[in-house]
PDB file of C-alpha atoms and ligand atoms in Angstrom:
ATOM      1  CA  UNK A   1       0.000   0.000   0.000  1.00 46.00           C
ATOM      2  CA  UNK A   2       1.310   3.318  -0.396  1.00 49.00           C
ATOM      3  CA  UNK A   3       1.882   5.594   2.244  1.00 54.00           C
ATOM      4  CA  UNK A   4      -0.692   8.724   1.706  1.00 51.00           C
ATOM      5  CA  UNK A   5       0.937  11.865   3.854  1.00 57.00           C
ATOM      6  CA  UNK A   6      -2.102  13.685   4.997  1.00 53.00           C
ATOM      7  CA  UNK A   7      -1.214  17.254   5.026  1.00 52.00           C
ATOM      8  CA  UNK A   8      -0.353  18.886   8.303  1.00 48.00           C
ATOM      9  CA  UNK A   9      -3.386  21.156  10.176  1.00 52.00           C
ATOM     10  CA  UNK A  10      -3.219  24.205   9.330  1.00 49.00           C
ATOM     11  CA  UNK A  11      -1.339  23.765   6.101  1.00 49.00           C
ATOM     12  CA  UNK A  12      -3.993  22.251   3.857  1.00 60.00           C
ATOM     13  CA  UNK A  13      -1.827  21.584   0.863  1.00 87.00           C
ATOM     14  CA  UNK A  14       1.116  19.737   0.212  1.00 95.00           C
ATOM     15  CA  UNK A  15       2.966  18.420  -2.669  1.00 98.00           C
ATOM     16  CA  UNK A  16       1.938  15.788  -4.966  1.00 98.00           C
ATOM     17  CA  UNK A  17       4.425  12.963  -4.730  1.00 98.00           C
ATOM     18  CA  UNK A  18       5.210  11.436  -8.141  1.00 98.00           C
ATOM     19  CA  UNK A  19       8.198   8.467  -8.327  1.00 98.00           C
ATOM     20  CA  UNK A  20       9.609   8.250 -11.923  1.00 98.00           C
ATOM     21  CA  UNK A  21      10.969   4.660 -11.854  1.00 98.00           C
ATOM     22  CA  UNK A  22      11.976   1.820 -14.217  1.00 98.00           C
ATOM     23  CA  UNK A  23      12.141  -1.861 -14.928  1.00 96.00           C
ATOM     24  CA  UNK A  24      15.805  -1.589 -16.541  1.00 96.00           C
ATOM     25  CA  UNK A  25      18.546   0.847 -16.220  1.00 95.00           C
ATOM     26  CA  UNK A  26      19.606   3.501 -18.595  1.00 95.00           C
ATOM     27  CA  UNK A  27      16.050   4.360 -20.166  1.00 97.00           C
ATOM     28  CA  UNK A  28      15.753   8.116 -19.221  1.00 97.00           C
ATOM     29  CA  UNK A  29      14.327   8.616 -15.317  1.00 97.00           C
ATOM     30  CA  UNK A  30      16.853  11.312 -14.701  1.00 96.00           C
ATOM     31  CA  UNK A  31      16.460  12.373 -18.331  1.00 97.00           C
ATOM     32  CA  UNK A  32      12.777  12.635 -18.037  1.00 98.00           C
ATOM     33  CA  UNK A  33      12.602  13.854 -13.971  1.00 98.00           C
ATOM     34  CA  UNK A  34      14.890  16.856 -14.574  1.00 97.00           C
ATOM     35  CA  UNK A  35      13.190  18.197 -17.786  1.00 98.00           C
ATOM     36  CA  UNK A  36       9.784  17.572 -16.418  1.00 98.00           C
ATOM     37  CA  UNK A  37      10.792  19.643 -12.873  1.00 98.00           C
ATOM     38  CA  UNK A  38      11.540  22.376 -15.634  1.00 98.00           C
ATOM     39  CA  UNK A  39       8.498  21.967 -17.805  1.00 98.00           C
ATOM     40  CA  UNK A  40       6.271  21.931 -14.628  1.00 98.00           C
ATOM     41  CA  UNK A  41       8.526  25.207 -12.899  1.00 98.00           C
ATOM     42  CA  UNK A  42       7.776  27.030 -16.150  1.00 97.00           C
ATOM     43  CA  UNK A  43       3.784  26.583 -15.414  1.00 97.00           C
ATOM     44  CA  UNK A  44       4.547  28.026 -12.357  1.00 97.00           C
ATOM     45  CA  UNK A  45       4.768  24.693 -10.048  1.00 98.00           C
ATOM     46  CA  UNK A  46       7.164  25.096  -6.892  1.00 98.00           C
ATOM     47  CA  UNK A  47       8.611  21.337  -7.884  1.00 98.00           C
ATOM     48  CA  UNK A  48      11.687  19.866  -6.327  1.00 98.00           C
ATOM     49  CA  UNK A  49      13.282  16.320  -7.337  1.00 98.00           C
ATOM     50  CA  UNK A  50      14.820  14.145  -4.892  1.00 97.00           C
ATOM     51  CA  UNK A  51      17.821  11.972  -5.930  1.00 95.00           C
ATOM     52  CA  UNK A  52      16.396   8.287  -4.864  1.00 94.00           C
ATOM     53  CA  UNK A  53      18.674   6.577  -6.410  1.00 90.00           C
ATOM     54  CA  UNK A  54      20.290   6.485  -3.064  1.00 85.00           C
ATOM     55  CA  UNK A  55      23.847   4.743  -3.482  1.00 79.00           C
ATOM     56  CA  UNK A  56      23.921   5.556  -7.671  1.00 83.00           C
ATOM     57  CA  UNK A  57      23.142   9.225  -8.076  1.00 83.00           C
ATOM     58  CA  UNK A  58      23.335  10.813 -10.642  1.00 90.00           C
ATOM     59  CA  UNK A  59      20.813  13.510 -11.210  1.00 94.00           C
ATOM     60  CA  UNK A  60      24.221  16.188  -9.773  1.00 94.00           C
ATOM     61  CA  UNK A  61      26.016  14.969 -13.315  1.00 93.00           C
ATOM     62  CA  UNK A  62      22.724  15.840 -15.517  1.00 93.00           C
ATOM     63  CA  UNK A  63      22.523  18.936 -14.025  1.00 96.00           C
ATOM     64  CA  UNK A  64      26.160  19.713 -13.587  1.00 95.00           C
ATOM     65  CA  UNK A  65      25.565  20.134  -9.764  1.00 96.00           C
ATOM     66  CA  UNK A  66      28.995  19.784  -7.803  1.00 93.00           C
ATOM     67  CA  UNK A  67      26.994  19.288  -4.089  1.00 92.00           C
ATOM     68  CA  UNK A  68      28.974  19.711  -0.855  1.00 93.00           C
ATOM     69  CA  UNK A  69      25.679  18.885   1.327  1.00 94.00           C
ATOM     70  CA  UNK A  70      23.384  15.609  -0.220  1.00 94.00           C
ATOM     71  CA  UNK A  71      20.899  13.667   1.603  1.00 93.00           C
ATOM     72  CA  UNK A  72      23.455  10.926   3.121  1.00 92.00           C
ATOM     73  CA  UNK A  73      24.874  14.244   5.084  1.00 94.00           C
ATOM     74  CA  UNK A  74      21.425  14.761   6.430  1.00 94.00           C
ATOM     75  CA  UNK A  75      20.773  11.196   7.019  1.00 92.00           C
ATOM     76  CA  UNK A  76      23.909  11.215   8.918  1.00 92.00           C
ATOM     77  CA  UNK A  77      23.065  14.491  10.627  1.00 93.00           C
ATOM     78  CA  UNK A  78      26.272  16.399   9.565  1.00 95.00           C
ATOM     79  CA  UNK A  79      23.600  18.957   7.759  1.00 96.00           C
ATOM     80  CA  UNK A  80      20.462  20.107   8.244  1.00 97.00           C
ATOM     81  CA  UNK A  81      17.408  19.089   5.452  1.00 97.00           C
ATOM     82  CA  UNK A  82      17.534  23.108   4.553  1.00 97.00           C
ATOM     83  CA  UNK A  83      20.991  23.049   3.996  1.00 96.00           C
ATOM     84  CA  UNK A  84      20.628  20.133   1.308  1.00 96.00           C
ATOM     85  CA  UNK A  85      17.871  21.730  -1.087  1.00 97.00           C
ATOM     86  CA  UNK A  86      19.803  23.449  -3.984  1.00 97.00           C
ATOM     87  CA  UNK A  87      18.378  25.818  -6.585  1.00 97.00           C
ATOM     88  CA  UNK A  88      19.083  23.741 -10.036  1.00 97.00           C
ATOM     89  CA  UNK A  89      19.024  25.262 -13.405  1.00 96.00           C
ATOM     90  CA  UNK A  90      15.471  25.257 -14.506  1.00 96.00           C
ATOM     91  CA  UNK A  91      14.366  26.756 -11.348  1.00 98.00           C
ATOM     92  CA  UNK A  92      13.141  24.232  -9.487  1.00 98.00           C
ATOM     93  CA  UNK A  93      15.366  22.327  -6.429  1.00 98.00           C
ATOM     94  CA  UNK A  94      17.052  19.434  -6.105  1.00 97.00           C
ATOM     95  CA  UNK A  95      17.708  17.240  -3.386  1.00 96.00           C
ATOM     96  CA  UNK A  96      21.279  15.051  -4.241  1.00 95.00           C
ATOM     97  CA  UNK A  97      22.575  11.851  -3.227  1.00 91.00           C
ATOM     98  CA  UNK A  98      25.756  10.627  -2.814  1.00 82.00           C
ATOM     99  CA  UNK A  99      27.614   7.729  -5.302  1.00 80.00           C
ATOM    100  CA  UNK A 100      29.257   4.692  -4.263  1.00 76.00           C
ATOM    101  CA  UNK A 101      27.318   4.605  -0.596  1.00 81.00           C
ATOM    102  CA  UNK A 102      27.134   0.570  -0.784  1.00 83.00           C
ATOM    103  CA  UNK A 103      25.294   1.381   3.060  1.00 84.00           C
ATOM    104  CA  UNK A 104      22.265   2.793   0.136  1.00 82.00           C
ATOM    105  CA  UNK A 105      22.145  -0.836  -1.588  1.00 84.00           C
ATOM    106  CA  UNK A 106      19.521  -2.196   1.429  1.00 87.00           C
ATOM    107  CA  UNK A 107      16.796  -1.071   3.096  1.00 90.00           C
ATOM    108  CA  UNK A 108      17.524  -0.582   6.621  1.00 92.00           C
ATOM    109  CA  UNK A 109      15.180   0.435   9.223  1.00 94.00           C
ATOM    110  CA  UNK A 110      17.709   3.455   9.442  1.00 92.00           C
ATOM    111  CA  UNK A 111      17.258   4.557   5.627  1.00 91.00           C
ATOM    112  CA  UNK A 112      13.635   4.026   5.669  1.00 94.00           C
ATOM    113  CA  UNK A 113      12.610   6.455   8.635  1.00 95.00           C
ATOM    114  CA  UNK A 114      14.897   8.951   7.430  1.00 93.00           C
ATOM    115  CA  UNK A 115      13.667   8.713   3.701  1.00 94.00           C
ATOM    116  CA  UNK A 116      10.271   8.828   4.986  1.00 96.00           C
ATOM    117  CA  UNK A 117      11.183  11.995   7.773  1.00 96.00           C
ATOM    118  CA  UNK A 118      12.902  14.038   4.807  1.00 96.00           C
ATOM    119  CA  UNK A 119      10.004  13.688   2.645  1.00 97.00           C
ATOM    120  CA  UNK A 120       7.445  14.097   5.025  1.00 97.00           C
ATOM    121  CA  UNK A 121       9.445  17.665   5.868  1.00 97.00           C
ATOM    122  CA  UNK A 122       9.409  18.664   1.839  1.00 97.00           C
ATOM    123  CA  UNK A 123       5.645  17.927   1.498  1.00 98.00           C
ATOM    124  CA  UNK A 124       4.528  20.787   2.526  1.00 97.00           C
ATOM    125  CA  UNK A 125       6.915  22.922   0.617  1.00 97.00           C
ATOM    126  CA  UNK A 126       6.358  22.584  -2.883  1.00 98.00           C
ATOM    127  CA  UNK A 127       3.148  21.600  -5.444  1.00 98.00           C
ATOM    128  CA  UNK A 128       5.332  18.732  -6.731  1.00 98.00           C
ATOM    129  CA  UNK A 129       7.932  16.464  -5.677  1.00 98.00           C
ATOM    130  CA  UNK A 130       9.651  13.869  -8.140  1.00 98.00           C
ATOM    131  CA  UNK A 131      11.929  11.174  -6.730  1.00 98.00           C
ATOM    132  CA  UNK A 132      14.132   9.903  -9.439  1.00 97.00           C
ATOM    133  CA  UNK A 133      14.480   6.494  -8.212  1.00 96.00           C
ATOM    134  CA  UNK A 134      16.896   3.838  -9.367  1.00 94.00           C
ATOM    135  CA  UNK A 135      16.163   0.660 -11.880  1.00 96.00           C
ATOM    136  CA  UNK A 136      14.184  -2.679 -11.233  1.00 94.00           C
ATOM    137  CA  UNK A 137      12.656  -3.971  -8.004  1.00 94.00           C
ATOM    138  CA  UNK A 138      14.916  -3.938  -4.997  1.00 93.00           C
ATOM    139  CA  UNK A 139      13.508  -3.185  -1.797  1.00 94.00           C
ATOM    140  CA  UNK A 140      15.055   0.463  -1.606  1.00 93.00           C
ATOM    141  CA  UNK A 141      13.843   1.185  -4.908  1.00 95.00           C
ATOM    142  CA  UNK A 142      10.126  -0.026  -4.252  1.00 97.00           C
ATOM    143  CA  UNK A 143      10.175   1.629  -0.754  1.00 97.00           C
ATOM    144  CA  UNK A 144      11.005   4.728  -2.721  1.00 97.00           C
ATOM    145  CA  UNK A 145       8.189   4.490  -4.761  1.00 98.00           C
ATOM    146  CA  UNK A 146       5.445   3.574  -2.083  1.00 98.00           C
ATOM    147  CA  UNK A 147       5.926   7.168  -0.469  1.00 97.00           C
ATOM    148  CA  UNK A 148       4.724   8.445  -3.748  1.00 98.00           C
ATOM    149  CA  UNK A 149       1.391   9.325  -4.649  1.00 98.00           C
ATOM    150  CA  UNK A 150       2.004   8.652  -8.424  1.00 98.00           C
ATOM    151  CA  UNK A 151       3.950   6.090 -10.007  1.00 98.00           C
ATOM    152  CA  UNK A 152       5.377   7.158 -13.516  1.00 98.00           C
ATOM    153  CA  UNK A 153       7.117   4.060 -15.110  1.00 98.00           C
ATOM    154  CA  UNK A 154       9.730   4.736 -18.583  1.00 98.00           C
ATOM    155  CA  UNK A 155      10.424   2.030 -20.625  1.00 98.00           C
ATOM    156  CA  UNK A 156      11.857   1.999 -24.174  1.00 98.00           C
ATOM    157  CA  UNK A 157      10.346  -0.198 -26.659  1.00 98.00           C
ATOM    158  CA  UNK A 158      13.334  -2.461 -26.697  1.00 97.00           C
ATOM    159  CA  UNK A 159      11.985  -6.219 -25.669  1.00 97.00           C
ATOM    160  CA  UNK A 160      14.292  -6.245 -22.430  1.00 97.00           C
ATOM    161  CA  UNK A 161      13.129  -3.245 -20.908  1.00 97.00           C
ATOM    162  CA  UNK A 162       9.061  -4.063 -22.010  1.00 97.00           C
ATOM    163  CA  UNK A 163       9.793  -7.252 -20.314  1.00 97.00           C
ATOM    164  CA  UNK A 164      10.945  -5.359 -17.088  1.00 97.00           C
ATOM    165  CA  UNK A 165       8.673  -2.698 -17.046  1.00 98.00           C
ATOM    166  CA  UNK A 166       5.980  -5.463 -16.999  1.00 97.00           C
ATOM    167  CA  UNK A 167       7.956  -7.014 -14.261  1.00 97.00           C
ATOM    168  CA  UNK A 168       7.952  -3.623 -12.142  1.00 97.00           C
ATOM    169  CA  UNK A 169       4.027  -2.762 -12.914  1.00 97.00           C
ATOM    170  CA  UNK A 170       3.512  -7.006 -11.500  1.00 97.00           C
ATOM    171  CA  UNK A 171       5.001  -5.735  -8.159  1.00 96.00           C
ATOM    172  CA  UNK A 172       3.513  -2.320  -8.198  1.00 96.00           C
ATOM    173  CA  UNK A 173       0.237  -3.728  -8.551  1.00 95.00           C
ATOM    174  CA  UNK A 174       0.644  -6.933  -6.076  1.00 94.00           C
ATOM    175  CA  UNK A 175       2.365  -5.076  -3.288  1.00 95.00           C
ATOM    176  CA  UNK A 176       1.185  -1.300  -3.306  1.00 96.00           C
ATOM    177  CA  UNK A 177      -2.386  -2.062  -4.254  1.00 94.00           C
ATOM    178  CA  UNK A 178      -1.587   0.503  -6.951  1.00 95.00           C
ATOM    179  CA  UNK A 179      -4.783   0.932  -9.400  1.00 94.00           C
ATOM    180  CA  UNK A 180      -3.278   3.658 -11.850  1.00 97.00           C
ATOM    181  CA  UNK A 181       0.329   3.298 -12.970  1.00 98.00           C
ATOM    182  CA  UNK A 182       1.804   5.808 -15.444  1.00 98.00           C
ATOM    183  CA  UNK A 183       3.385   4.939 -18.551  1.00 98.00           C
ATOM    184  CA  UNK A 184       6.303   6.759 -20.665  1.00 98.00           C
ATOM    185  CA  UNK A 185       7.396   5.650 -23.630  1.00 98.00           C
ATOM    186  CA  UNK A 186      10.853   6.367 -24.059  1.00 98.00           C
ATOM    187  CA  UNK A 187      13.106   6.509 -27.104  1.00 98.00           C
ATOM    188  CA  UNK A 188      10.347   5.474 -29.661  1.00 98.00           C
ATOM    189  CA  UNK A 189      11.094   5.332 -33.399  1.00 98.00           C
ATOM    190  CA  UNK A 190       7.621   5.878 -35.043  1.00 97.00           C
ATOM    191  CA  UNK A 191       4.508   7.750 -33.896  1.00 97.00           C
ATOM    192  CA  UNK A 192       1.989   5.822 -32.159  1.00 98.00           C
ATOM    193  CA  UNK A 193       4.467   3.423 -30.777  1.00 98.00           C
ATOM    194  CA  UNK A 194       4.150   4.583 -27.424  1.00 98.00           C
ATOM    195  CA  UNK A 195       0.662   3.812 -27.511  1.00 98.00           C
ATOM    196  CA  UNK A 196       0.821   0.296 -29.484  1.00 98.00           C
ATOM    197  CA  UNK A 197       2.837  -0.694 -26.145  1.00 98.00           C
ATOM    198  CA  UNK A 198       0.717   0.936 -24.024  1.00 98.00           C
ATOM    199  CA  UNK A 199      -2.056  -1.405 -25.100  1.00 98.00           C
ATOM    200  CA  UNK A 200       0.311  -4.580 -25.206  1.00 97.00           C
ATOM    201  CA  UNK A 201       1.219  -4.057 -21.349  1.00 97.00           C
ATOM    202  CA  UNK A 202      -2.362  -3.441 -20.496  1.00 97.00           C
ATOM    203  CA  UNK A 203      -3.615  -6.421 -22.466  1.00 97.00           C
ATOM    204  CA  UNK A 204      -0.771  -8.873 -19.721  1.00 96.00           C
ATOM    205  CA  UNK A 205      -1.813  -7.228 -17.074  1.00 96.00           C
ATOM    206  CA  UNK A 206      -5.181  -7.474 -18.244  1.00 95.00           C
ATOM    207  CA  UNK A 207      -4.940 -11.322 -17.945  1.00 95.00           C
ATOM    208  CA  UNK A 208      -2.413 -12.123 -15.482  1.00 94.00           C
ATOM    209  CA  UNK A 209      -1.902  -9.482 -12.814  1.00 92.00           C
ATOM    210  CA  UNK A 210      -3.812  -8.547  -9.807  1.00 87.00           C
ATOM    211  CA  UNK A 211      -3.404  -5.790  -7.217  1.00 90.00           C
ATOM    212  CA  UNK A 212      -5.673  -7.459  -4.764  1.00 90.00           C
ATOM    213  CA  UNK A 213      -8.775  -4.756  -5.494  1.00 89.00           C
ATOM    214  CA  UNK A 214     -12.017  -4.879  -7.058  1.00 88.00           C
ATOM    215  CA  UNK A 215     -10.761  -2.562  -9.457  1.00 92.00           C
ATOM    216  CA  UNK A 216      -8.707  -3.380 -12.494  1.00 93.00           C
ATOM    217  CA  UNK A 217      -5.180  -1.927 -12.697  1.00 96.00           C
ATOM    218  CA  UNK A 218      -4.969   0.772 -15.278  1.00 97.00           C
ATOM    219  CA  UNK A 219      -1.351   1.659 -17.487  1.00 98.00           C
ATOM    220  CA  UNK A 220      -1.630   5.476 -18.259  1.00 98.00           C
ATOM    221  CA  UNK A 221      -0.169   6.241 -21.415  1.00 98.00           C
ATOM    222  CA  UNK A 222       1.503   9.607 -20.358  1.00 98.00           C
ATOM    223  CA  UNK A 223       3.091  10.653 -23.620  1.00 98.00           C
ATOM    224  CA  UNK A 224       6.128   9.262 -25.981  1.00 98.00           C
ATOM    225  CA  UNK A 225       9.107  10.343 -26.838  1.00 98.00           C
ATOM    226  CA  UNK A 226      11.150   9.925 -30.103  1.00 98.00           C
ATOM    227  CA  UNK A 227      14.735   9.119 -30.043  1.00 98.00           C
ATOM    228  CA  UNK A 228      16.284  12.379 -30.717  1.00 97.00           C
ATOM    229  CA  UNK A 229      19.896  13.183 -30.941  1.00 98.00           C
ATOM    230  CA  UNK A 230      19.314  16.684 -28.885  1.00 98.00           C
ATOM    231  CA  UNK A 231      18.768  14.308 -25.846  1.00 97.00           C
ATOM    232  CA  UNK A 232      22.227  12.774 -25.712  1.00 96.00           C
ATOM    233  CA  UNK A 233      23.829  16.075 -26.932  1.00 96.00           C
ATOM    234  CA  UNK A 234      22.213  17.671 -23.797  1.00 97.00           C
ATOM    235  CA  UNK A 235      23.610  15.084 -21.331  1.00 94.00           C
ATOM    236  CA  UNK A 236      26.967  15.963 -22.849  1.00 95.00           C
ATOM    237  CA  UNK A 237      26.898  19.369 -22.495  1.00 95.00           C
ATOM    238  CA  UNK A 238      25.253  18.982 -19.059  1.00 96.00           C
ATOM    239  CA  UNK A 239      22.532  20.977 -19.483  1.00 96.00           C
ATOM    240  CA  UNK A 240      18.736  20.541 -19.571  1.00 98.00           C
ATOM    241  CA  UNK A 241      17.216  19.590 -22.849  1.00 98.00           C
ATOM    242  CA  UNK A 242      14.279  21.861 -21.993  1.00 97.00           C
ATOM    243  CA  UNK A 243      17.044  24.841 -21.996  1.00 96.00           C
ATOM    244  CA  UNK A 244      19.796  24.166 -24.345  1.00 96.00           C
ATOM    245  CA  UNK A 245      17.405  22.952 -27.047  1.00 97.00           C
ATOM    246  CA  UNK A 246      13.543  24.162 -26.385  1.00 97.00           C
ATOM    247  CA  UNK A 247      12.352  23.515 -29.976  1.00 97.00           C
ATOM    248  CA  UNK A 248      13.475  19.732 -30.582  1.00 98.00           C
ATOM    249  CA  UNK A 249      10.796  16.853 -30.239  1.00 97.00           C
ATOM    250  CA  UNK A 250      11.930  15.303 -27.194  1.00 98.00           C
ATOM    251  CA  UNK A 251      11.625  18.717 -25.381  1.00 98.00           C
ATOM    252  CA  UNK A 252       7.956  19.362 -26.811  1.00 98.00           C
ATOM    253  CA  UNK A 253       7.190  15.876 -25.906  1.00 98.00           C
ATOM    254  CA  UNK A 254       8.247  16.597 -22.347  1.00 98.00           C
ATOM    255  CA  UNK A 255       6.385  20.046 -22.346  1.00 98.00           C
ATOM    256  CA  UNK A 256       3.045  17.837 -23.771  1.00 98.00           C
ATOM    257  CA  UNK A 257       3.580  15.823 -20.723  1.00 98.00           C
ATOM    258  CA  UNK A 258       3.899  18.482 -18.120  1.00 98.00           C
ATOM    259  CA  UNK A 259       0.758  19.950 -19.590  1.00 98.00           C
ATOM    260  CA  UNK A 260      -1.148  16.866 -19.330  1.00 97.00           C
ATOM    261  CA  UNK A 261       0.200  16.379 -15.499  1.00 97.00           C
ATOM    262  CA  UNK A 262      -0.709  19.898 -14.331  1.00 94.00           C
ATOM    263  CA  UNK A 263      -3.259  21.285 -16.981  1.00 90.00           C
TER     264      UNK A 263
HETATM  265  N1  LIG B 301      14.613  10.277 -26.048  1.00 64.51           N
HETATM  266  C1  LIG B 301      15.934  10.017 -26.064  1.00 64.51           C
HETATM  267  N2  LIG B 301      16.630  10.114 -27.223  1.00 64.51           N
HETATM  268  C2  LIG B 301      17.950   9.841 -27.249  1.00 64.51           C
HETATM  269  N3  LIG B 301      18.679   9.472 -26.198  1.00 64.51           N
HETATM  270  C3  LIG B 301      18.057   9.352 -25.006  1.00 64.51           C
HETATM  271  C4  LIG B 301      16.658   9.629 -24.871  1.00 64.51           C
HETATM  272  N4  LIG B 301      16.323   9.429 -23.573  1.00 64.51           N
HETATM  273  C5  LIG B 301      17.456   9.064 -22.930  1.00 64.51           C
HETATM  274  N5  LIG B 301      18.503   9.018 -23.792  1.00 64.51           N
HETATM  275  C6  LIG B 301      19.898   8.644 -23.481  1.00 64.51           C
HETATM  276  O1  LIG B 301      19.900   7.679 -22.453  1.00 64.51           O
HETATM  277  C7  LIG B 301      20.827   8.044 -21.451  1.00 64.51           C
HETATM  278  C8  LIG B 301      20.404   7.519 -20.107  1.00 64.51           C
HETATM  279  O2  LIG B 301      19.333   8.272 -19.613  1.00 64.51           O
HETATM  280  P1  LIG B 301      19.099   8.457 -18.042  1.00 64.51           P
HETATM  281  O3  LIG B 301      18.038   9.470 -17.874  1.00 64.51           O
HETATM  282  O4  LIG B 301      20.385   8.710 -17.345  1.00 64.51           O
HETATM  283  O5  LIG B 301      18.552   7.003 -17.680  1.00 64.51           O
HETATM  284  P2  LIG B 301      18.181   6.379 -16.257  1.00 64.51           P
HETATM  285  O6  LIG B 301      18.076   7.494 -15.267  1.00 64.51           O
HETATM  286  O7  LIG B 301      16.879   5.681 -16.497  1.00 64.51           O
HETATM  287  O8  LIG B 301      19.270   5.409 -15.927  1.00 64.51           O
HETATM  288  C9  LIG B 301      20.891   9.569 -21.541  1.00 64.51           C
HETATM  289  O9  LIG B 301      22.111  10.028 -21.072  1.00 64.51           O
HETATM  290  C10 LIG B 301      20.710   9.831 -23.003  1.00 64.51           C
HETATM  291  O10 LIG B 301      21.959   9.810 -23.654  1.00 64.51           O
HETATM  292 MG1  LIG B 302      19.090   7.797 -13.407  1.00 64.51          MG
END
C-alpha cells in the first residue's frame, strides 16, 4: 500500500508525490525527472526532485551540480534538510545523493525512517515532488516508490526493458495495491508506438496481474518520446534539454507531458 501523507493542520496543501521509476537501467528517469521539474517550474509549479537513487546518483552529473551537502549528510546528521535543497538550473530544487554509498544498496530500518522523515518535511513545501528512483525492483527502490502518490514508469520499446517494465508494474500492482500506474514511452522510433505498447502491457496485465482490489489496474499512457539526438547532446553538455534545445521533439514531448500532469 502506499503511504498517503495527509497534510499537516493548518497547512492544507502539500505536494503531490510522483516516483519516476523503471524496470531496466539507462532508459531516461533522470532524463525525463529533470526536464519535467523544468516543464512543470515554467507553469509556475514550486517542484523539487529528490535523488532516490540512493547509493547511484546521478541527477548532480545531468545537471552539472557539484553538491557539498546531499541527503546521506542529512541522514547522517552532519547537515540540516535546509541546507541540502539546492536551486538547479530550470528553477526548481534538487535534493542530491551521494555515489558509491554501498550502506544505500539495502533497506535498513535506518534509511527508511529517514527517507520517509525528509520527505514528510518537503511535502509541505512545494506543489510537486519527483523522486528519481533507481532501476528494477529492490527493496530500496520499491520503498522509494510507495511514499509516492504517483507512479510514472519509462520504458523503451526495446523487448528487455518491455519485459521489465511489466515485471515492475507485477510488483507495483501486487504489493502497493496501486490501481493507476503511469506509462512513458521512451526513445520510440515511429509515432503511435508509445501507444501500441501501451495497449500490449495493459492487455498482460489485463490477464495475469492482480493488485488485490475490485478494481482493475490501469497503465496510463503519459506521452512518448522519439529518439532524438538533442537528448544525448544535452547530457553531454550537461545541461537541460528543456534549456539548451527548447524547440526539438523530445523537449515538446516533455512540455506535452507536463501539460497533461498539471493542466
Ligand atoms: N529520447 C531520447 N533520445 C535519445 N537518447 C536518449 C533519450 N532518452 C534518454 N537518452 C539517453 O539515455 C541516457 C540515459 O538516460 P538516463 O536518464 O540517465 O537514464 P536512467 O536514469 O533511467 O538510468 C541519456 O544520457 C541519453 O543519452
Ligand atoms: Mg538515473
Amino acid at each position: 500500500m502506499s503511504i498517503a501523507f495527509s497534510a499537516a493542520p493548518g497547512n492544507p496543501k502539500r505536494a503531490s508525490i510522483t516516483a519516476v521509476t523503471s524496470g531496466k537501467g539507462g532508459v531516461g528517469k533522470t532524463f525525463m525527472a529533470a526536464n519535467l521539474a523544468a516543464a512543470l517550474t515554467r507553469r509556475g509549479e514550486r517542484v523539487l526532485v529528490l535523488d532516490a537513487d540512493l547509493g547511484l546518483a546521478n541527477l548532480d552529473v545531468v545537471l552539472n551540480l557539484h553538491p557539498k551537502i546531499t541527503l546521506h549528510d542529512v541522514f547522517t546528521g552532519k547537515a540540516e534538510l535546509t541546507e541540502a535543497i539546492l536551486p538547479a538550473p530550470g528553477g526548481f530544487s534538487v535534493l542530491l545523493a551521494g555515489s558509491g554509498l554501498v550502506e544505500y544498496s539495502r533497506l535498513t530500518p535506518e534509511v527508511r525512517d529517514q527517507l520517509m522523515e525528509v520527505i514528510q518535511k518537503l511535502a509541505p513545501r512545494f506543489d510537486r515532488i519527483l523522486l528519481d528512483t533507481g532501476a528494477g525492483i529492490s527493496d530500496v527502490v520499491l520503498y522509494a516508490v510507495s511514499l509516492a502518490d504517483d507512479v510514472m514508469v519509462i520504458a523503451t520499446p526495446e523487448p528487455t526493458s518491455l519485459t521489465d517494465a511489466y515485471a515492475t508494474i507485477k510488483v507495483l500492482a501486487s504489493q502497493q495495491q496501486r490501481r493507476v500506474i503511469q506509462l512513458v514511452v521512451n526513445q520510440t522510433s515511429r509515432p503511435g508506438e508509445g501507444r501500441a505498447i501501451r495497449n500490449q502491457l495493459q492487455q498482460v496485465i489485463d490477464r495475469y496481474v492482480s493488485n488485490g482490489t475490485d478494481t482493475p489496474l490501469k497503465l496510463e499512457l503519459l506521452g512518448e518520446i522519439a529518439t532524438d539526438a538533442s537528448v544525448r547532446e544535452a547530457v553531454q553538455r550537461r545541461q537541460l534539454l528543456l534549456e539548451s534545445i527548447p524547440g526539438c521533439a523530445a523537449a515538446k514531448a516533455v512540455g506535452a507531458i507536463a501539460e497533461k500532469l498539471s493542466p
